JSON list of C-alpha atoms in Angstrom, two decimals:
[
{"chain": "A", "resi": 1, "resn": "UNK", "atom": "CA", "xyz": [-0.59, -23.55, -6.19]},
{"chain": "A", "resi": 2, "resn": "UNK", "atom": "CA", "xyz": [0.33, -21.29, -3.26]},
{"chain": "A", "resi": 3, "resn": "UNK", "atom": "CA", "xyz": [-2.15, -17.97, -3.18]},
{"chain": "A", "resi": 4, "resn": "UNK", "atom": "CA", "xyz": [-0.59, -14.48, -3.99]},
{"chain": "A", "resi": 5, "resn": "UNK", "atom": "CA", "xyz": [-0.08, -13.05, 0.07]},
{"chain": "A", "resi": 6, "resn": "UNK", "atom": "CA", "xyz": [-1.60, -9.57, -0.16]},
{"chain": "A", "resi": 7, "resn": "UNK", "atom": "CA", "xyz": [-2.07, -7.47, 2.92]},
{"chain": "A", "resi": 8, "resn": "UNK", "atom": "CA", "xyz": [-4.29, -4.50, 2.95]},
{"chain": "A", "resi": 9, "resn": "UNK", "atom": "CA", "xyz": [-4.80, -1.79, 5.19]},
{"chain": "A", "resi": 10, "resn": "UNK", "atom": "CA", "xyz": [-8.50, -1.53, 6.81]},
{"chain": "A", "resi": 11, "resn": "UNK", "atom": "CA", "xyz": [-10.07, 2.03, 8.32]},
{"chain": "A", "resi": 12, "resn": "UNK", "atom": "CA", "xyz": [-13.67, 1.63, 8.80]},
{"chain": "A", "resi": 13, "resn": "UNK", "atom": "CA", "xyz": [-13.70, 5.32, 7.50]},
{"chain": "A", "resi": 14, "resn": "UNK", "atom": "CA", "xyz": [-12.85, 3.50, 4.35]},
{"chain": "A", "resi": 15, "resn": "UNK", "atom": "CA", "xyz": [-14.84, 0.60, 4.34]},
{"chain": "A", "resi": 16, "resn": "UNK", "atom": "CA", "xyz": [-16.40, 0.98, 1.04]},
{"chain": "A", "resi": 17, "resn": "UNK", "atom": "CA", "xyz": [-13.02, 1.65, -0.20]},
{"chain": "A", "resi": 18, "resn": "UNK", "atom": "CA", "xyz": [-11.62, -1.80, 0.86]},
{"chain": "A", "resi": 19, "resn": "UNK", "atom": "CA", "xyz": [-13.95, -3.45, -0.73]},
{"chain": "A", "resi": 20, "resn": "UNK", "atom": "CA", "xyz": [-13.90, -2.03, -4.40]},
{"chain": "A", "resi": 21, "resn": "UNK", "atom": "CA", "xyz": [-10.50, -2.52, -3.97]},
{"chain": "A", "resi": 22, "resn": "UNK", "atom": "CA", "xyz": [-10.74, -6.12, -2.79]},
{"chain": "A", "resi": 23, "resn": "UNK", "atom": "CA", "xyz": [-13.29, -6.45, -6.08]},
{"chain": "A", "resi": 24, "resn": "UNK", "atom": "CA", "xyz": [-10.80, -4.97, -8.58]},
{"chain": "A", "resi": 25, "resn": "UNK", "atom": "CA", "xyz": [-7.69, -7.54, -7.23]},
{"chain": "A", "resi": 26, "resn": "UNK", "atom": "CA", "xyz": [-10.31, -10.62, -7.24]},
{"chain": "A", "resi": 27, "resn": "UNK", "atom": "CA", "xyz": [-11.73, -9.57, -11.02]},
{"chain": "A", "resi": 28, "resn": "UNK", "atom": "CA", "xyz": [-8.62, -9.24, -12.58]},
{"chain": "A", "resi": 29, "resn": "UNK", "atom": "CA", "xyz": [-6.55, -11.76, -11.32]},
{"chain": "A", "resi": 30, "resn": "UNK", "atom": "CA", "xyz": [-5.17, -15.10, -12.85]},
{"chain": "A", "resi": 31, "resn": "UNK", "atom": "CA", "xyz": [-4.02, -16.99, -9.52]},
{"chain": "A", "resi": 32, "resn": "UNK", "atom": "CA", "xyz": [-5.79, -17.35, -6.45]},
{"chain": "A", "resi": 33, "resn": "UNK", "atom": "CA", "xyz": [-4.85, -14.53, -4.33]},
{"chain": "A", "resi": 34, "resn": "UNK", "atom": "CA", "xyz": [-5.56, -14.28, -0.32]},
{"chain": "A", "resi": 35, "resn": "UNK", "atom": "CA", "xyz": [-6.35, -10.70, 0.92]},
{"chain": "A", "resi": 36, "resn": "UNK", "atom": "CA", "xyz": [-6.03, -10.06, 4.79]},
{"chain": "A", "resi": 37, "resn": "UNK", "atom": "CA", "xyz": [-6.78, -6.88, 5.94]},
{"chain": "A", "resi": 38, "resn": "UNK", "atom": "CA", "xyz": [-5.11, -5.17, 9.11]},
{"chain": "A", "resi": 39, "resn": "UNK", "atom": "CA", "xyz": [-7.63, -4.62, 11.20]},
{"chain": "A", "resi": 40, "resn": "UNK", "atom": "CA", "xyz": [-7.99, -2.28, 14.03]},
{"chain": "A", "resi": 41, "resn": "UNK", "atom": "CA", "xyz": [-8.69, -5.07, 16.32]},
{"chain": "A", "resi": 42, "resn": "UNK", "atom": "CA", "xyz": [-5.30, -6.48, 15.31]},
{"chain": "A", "resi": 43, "resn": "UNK", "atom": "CA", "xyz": [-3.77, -3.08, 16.80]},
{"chain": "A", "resi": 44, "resn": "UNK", "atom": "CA", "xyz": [-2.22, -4.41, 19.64]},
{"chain": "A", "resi": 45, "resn": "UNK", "atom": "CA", "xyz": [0.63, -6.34, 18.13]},
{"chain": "A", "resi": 46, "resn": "UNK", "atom": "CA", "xyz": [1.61, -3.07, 17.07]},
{"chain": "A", "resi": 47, "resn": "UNK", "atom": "CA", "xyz": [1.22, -1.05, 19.93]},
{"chain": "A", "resi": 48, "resn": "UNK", "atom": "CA", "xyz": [-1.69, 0.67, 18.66]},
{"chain": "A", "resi": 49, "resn": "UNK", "atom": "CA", "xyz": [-2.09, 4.00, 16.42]},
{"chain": "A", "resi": 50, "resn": "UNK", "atom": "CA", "xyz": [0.91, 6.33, 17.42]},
{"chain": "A", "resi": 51, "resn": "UNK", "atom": "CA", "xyz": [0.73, 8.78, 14.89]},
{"chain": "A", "resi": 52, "resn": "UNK", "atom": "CA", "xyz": [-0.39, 9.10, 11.36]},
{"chain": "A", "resi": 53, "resn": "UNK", "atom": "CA", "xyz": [-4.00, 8.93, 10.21]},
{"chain": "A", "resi": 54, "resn": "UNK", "atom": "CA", "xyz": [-4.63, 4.80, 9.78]},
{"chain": "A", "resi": 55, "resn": "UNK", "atom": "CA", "xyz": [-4.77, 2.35, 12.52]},
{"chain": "A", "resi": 56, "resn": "UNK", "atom": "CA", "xyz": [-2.51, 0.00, 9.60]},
{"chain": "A", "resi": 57, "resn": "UNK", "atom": "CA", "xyz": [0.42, 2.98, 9.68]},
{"chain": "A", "resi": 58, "resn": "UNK", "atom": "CA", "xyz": [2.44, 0.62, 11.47]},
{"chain": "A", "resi": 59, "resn": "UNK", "atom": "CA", "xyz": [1.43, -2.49, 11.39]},
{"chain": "A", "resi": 60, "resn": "UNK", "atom": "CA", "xyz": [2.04, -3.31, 7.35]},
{"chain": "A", "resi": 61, "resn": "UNK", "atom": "CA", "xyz": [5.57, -3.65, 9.09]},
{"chain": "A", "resi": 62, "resn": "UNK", "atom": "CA", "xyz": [4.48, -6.98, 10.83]},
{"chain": "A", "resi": 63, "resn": "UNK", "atom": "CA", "xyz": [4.24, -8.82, 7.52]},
{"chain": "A", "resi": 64, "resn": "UNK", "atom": "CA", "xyz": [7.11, -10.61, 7.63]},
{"chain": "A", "resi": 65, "resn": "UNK", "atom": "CA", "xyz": [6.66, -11.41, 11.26]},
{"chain": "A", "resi": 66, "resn": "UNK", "atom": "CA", "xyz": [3.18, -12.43, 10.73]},
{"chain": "A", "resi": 67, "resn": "UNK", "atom": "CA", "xyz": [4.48, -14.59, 7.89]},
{"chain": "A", "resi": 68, "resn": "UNK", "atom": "CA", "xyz": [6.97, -16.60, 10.00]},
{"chain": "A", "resi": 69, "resn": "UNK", "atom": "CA", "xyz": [9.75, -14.70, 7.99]},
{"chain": "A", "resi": 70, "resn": "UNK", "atom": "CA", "xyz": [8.81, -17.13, 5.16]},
{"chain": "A", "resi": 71, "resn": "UNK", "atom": "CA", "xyz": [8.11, -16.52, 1.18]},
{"chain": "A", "resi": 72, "resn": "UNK", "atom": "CA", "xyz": [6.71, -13.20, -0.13]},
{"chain": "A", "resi": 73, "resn": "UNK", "atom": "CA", "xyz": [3.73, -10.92, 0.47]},
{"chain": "A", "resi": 74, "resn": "UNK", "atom": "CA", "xyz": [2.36, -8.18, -0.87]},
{"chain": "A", "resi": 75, "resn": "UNK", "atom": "CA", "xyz": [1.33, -4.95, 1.23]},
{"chain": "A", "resi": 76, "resn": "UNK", "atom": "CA", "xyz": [-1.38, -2.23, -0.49]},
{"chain": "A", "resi": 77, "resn": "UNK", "atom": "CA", "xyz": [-3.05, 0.62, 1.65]},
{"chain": "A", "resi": 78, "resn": "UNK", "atom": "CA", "xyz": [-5.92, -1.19, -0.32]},
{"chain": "A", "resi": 79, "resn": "UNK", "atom": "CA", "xyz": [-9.23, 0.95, 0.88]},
{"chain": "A", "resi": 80, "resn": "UNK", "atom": "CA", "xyz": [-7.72, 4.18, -0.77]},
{"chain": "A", "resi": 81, "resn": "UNK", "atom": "CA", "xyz": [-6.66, 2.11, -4.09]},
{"chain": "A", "resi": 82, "resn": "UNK", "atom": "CA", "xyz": [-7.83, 0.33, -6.84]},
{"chain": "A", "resi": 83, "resn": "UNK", "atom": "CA", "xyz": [-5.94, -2.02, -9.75]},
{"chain": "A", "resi": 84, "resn": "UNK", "atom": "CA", "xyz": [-6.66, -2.30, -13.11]},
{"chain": "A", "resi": 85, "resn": "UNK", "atom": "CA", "xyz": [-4.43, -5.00, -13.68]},
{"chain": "A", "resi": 86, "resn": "UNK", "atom": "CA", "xyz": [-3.96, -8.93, -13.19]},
{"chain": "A", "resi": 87, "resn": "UNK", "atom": "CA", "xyz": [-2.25, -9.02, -9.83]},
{"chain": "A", "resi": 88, "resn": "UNK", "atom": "CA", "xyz": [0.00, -11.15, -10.93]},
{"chain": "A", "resi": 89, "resn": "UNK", "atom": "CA", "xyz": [2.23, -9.27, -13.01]},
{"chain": "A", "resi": 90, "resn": "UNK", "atom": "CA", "xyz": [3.23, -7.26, -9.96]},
{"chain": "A", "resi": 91, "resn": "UNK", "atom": "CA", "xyz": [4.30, -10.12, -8.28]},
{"chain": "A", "resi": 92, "resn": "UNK", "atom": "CA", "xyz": [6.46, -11.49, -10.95]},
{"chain": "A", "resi": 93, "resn": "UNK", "atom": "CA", "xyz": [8.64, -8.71, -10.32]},
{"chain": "A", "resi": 94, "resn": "UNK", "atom": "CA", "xyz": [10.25, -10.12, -7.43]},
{"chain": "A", "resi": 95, "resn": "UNK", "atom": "CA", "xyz": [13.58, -9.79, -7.02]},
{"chain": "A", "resi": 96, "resn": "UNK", "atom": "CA", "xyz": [15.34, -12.65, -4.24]},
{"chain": "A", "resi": 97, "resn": "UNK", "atom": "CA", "xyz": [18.32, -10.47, -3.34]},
{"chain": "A", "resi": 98, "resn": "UNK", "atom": "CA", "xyz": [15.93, -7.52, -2.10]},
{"chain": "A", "resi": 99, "resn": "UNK", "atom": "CA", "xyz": [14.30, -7.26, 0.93]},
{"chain": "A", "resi": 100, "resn": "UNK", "atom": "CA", "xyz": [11.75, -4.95, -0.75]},
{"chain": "A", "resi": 101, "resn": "UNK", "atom": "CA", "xyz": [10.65, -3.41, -3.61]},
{"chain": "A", "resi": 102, "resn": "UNK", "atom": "CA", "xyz": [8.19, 0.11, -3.72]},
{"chain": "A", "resi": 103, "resn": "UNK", "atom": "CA", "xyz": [8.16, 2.64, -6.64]},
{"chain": "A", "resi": 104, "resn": "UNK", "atom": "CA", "xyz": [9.78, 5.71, -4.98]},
{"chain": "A", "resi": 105, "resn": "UNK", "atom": "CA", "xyz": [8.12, 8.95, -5.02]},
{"chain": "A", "resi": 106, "resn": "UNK", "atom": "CA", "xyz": [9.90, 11.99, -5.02]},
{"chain": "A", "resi": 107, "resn": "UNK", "atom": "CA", "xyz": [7.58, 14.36, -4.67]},
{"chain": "A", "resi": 108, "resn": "UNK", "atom": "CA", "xyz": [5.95, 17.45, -2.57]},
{"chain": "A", "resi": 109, "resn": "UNK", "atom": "CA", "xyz": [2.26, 16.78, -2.02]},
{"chain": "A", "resi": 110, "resn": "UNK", "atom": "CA", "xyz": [-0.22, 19.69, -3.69]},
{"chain": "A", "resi": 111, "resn": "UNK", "atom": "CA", "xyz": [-2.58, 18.75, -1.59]},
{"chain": "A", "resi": 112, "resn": "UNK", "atom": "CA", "xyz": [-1.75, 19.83, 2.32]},
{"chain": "A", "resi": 113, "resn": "UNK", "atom": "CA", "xyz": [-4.87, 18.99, 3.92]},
{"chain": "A", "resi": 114, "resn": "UNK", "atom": "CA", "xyz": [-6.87, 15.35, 2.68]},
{"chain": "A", "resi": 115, "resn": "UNK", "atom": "CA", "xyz": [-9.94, 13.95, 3.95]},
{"chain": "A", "resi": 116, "resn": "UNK", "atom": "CA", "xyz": [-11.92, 14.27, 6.11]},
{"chain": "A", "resi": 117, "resn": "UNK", "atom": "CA", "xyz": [-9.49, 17.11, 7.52]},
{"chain": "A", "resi": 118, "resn": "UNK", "atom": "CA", "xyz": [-6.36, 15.62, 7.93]},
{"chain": "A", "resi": 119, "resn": "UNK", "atom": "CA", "xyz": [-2.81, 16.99, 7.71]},
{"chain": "A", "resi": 120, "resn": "UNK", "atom": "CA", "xyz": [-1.32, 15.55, 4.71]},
{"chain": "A", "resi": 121, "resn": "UNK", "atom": "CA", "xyz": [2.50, 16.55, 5.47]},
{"chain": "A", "resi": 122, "resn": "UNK", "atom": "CA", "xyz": [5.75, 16.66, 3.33]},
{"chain": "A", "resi": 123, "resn": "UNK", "atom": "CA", "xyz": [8.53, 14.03, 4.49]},
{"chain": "A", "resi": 124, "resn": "UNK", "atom": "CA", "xyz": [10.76, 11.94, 2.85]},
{"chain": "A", "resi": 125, "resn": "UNK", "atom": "CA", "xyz": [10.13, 8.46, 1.16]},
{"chain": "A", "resi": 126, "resn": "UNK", "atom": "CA", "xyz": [6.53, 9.71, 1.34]},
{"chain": "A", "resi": 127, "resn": "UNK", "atom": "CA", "xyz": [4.40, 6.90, 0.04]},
{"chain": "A", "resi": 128, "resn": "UNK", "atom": "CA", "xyz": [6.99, 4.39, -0.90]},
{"chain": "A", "resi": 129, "resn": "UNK", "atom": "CA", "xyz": [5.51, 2.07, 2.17]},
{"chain": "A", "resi": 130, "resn": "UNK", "atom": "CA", "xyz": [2.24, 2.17, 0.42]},
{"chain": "A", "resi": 131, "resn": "UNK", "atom": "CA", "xyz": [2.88, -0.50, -1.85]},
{"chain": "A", "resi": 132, "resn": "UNK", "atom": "CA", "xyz": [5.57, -2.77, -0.53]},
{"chain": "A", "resi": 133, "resn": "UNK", "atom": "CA", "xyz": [6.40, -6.26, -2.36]},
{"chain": "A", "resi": 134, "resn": "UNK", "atom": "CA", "xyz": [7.59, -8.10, 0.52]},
{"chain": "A", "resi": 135, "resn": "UNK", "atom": "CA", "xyz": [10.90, -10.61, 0.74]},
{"chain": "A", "resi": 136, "resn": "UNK", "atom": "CA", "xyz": [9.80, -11.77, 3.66]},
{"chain": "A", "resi": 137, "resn": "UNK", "atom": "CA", "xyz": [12.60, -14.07, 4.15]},
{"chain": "A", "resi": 138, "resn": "UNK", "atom": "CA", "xyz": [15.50, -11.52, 3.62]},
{"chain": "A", "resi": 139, "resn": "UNK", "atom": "CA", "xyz": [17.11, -11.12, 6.83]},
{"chain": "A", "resi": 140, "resn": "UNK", "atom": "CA", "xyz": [16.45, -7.54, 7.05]},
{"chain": "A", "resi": 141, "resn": "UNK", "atom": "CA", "xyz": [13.71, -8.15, 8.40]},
{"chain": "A", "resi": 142, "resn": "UNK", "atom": "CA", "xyz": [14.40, -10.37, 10.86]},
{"chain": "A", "resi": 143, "resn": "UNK", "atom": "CA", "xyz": [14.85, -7.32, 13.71]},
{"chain": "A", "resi": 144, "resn": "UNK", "atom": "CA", "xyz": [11.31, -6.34, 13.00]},
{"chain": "A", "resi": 145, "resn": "UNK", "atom": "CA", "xyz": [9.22, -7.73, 15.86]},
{"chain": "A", "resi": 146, "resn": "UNK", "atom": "CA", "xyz": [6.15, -6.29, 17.65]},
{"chain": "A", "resi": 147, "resn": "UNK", "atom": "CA", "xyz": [8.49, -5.15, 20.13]},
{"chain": "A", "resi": 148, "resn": "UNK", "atom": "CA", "xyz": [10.71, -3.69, 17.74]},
{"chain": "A", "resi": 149, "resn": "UNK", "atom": "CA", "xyz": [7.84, -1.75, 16.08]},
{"chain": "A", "resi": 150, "resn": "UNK", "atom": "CA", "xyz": [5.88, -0.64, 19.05]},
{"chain": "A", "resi": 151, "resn": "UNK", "atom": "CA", "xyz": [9.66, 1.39, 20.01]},
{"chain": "A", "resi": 152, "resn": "UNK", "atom": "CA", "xyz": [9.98, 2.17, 16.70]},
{"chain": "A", "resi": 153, "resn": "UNK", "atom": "CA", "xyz": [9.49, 5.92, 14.83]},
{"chain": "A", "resi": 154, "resn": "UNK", "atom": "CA", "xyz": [7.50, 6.15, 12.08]},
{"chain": "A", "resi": 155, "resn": "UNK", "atom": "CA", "xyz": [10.36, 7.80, 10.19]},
{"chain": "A", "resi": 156, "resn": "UNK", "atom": "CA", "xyz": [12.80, 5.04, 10.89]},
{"chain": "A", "resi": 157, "resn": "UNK", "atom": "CA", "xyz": [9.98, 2.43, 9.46]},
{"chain": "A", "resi": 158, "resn": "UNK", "atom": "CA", "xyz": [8.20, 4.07, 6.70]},
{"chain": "A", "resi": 159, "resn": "UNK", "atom": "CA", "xyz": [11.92, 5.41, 5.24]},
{"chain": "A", "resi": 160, "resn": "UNK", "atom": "CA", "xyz": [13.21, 2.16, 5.88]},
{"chain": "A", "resi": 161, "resn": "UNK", "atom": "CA", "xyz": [16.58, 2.92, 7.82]},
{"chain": "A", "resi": 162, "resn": "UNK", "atom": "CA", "xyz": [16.24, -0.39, 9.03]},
{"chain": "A", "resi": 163, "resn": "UNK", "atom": "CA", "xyz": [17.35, -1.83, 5.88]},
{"chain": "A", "resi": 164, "resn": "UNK", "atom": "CA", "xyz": [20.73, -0.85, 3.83]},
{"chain": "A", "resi": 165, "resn": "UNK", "atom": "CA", "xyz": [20.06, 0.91, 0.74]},
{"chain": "A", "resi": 166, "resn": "UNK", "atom": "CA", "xyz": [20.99, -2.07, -1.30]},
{"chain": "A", "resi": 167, "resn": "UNK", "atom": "CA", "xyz": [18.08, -4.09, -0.52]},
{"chain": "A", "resi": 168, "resn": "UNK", "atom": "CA", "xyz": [15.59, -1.30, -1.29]},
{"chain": "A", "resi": 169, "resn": "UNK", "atom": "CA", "xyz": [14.82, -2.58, -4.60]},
{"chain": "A", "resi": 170, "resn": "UNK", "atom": "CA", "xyz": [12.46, -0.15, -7.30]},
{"chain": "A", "resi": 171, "resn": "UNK", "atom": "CA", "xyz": [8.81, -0.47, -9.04]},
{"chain": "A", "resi": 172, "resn": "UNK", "atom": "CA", "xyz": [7.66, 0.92, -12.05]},
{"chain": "A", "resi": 173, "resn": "UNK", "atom": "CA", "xyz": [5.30, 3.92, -10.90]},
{"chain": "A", "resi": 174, "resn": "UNK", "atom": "CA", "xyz": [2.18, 2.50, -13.05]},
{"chain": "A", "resi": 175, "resn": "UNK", "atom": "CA", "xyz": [2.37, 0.37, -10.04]},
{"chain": "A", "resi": 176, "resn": "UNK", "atom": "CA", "xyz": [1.62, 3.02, -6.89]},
{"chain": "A", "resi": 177, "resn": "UNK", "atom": "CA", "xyz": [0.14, 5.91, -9.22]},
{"chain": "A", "resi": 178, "resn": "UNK", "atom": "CA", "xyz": [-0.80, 8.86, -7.30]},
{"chain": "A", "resi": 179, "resn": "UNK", "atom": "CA", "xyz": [-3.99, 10.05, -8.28]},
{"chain": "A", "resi": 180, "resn": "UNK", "atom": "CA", "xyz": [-4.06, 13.97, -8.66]},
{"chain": "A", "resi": 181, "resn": "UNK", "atom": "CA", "xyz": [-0.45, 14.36, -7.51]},
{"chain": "A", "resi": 182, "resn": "UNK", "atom": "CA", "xyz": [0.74, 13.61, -10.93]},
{"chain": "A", "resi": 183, "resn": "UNK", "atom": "CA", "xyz": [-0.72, 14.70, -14.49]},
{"chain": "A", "resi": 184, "resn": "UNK", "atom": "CA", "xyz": [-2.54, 12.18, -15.98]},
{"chain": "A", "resi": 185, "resn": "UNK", "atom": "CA", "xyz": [-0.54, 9.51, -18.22]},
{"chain": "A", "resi": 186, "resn": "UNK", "atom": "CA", "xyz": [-1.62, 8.73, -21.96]},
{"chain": "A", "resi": 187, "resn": "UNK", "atom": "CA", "xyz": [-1.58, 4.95, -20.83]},
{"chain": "A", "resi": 188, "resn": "UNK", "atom": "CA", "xyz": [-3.66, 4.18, -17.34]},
{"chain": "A", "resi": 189, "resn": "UNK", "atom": "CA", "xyz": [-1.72, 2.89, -14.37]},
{"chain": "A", "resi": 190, "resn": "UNK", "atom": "CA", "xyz": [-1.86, -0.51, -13.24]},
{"chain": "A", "resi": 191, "resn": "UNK", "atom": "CA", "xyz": [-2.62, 0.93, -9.66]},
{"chain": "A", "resi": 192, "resn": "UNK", "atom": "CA", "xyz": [-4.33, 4.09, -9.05]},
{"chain": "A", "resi": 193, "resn": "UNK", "atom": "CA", "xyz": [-3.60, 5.24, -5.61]},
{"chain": "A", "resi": 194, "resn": "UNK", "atom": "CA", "xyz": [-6.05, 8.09, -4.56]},
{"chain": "A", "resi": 195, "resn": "UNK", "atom": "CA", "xyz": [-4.26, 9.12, -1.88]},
{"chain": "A", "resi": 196, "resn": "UNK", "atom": "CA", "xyz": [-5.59, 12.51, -0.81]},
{"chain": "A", "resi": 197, "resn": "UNK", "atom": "CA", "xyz": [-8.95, 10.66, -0.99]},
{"chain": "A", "resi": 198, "resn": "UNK", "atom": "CA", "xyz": [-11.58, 8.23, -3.14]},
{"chain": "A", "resi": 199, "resn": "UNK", "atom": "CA", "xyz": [-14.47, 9.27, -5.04]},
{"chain": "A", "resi": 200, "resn": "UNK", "atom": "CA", "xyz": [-16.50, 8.30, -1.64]},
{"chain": "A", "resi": 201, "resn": "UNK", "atom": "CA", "xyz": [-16.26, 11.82, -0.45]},
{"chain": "A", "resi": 202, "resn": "UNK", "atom": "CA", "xyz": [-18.33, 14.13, -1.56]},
{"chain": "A", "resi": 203, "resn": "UNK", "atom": "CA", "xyz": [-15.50, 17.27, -2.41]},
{"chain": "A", "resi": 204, "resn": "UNK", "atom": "CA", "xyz": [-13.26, 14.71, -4.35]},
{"chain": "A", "resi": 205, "resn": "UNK", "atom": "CA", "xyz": [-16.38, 13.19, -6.32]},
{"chain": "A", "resi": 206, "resn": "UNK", "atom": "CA", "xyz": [-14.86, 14.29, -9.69]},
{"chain": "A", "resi": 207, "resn": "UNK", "atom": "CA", "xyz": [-11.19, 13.58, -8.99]},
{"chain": "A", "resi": 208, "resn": "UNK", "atom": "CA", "xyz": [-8.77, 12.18, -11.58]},
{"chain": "A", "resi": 209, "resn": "UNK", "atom": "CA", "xyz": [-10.07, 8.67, -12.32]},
{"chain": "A", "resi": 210, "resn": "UNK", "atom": "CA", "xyz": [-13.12, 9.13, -10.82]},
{"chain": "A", "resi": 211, "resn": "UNK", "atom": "CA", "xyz": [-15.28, 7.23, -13.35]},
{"chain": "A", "resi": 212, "resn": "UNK", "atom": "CA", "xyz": [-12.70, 4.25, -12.89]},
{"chain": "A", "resi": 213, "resn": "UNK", "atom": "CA", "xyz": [-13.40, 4.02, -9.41]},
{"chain": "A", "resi": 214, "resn": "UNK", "atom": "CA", "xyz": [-17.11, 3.95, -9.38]},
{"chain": "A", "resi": 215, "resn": "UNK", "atom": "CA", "xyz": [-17.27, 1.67, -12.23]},
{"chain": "A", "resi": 216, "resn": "UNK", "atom": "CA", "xyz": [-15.79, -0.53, -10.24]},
{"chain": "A", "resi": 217, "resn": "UNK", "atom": "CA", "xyz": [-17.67, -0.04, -7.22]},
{"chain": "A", "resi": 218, "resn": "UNK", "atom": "CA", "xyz": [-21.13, -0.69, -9.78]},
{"chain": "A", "resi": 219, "resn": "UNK", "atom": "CA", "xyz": [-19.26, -3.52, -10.63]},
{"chain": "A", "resi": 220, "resn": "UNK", "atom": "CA", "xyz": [-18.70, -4.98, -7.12]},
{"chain": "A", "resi": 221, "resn": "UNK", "atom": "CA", "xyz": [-22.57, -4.15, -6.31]},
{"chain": "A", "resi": 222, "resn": "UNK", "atom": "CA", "xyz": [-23.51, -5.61, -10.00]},
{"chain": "A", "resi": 223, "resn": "UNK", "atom": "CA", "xyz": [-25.30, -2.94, -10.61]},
{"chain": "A", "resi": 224, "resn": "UNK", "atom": "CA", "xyz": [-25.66, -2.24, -14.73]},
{"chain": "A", "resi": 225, "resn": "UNK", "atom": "CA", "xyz": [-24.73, 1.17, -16.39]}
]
C-alpha cells in the first residue's frame, strides 16, 4: 500500500506546532501516511521567502514538481493546524478531473494583526492554498517549475490563475476550519486551522479550541490529565 503524500509547512517559530500536528495525523489515521515538511533549508528551489510571513508561502507550489508530476499529495500549513479526524477520509475525496481541491473561504479576516506582530491582510482566495489536495498529475500543473515560481506573484499562485476555474475543485469547510474567524459549529471540524495563531502563544492561550489543541500536545508528550 502506497502512503498518503502529505506536505506540511515548517517555521521554526512553530516548531511545537508541527509536531502536535504531525501527532494528531499519525493518531488518527488508518493508512500509513508520509509527512514531509518544507523546510527552510529547502528555500532555494523556491527562490527563497519573497513576501508573506512563512518560509513554505511558496514553496507548497513545488508539490507536484517535487512529485515528478505523478499521483496525489496532500498540502497542510500543518504547524498552525491540527485534525481530529482519520486522514484518510480527506483523501478519498479526490476527484481525477481536478487539478485541485481547497474549501474556499470567503471571508474578511477579524483579526488584522496575528502573531507575533504580523500583518494579517484581506485578499482574495485568502486561505484556500492552506489545505490543497493535490492532482499532481493534471496538466495544470505542469508549468509550475522552480523557475516558474521563483518569477511568480504570490497573487497569481495562492489565487490560482494558473489554473482555469474548472479544475479548481471544492472541500467541505470541516476540512480547513478557521479557528476564531468563524462561530463555533455544534459538530467539531475535521481540521481546525488556527490561523491567527495556536494556543503556544501566550495572548491566544484561551482561543476557540484551545483545550483541543493542548490535549493533543499532552498527548504527543504522553503526559496524563
Amino acid at each position: 500500500m502506497e502512503p498518503i503524500r502529505l506536505y506540511c509547512g515548517s517555521d521554526k517559530r512553530e516548531a511545537i506546532g508541527l509536531s502536535v500536528f504531525c501527532s494528531s495525523v499519525w493518531s488518527r489515521a488508518s493508512v500509513p501516511v508520509s509527512i514531509t515538511p518544507l523546510t527552510e533549508n529547502l528555500a532555494h528551489l523556491w527562490g527563497g521567502q519573497r513576501d508573506g510571513s512563512n518560509q513554505f508561502i511558496f514553496g507548497r507550489f513545488l508539490i507536484p514538481y517535487l512529485q515528478g508530476y505523478k499521483g496525489w499529495a496532500i498540502f497542510a500549513d500543518g504547524a498552525d493546524m491540527l485534525v481530529l479526524d482519520d486522514i484518510a477520509n480527506l483523501w478519498a475525496l479526490r476527484d481525477d478531473w481536478k487539478a485541485v481541491q481547497v474549501v474556499k473561504h470567503d471571508y474578511q479576516t477579524k483579526y488584522p494583526i496575528k502573531y507575533m506582530g504580523a500583518i494579517n491582510e484581506d485578499y482574495p482566495r485568502k486561505n484556500w492554498s492552506s489545505l490543497m489536495l493535490i492532482n499532481c498529475a493534471h496538466f495544470a500543473w505542469r508549468k509550475i517549475t522552480p523557475e516558474y515560481v521563483e518569477k511568480a506573484t504570490g497573487a497569481n499562485l495562492h489565487r490560482f490563475q494558473f489554473i482555469d476555474e474548472r479544475y479548481i475543485g471544492e472541500l467541505p469547510t470541516e476540512w480547513n476550519f478557521l479557528v476564531s474567524e468563524f462561530p463555533k459549529p455544534e459538530i467539531t471540524p475535521k481540521l481546525l486551522h488556527y490561523t491567527i495563531a495556536i494556543p503556544a502563544f501566550g495572548d491566544y492561550a484561551e482561543c476557540d479550541y484551545a483545550t483541543e489543541w493542548r490535549r493533543e500536545l499532552n498527548a504527543a508528550m504522553n503526559i496524563q490529565g
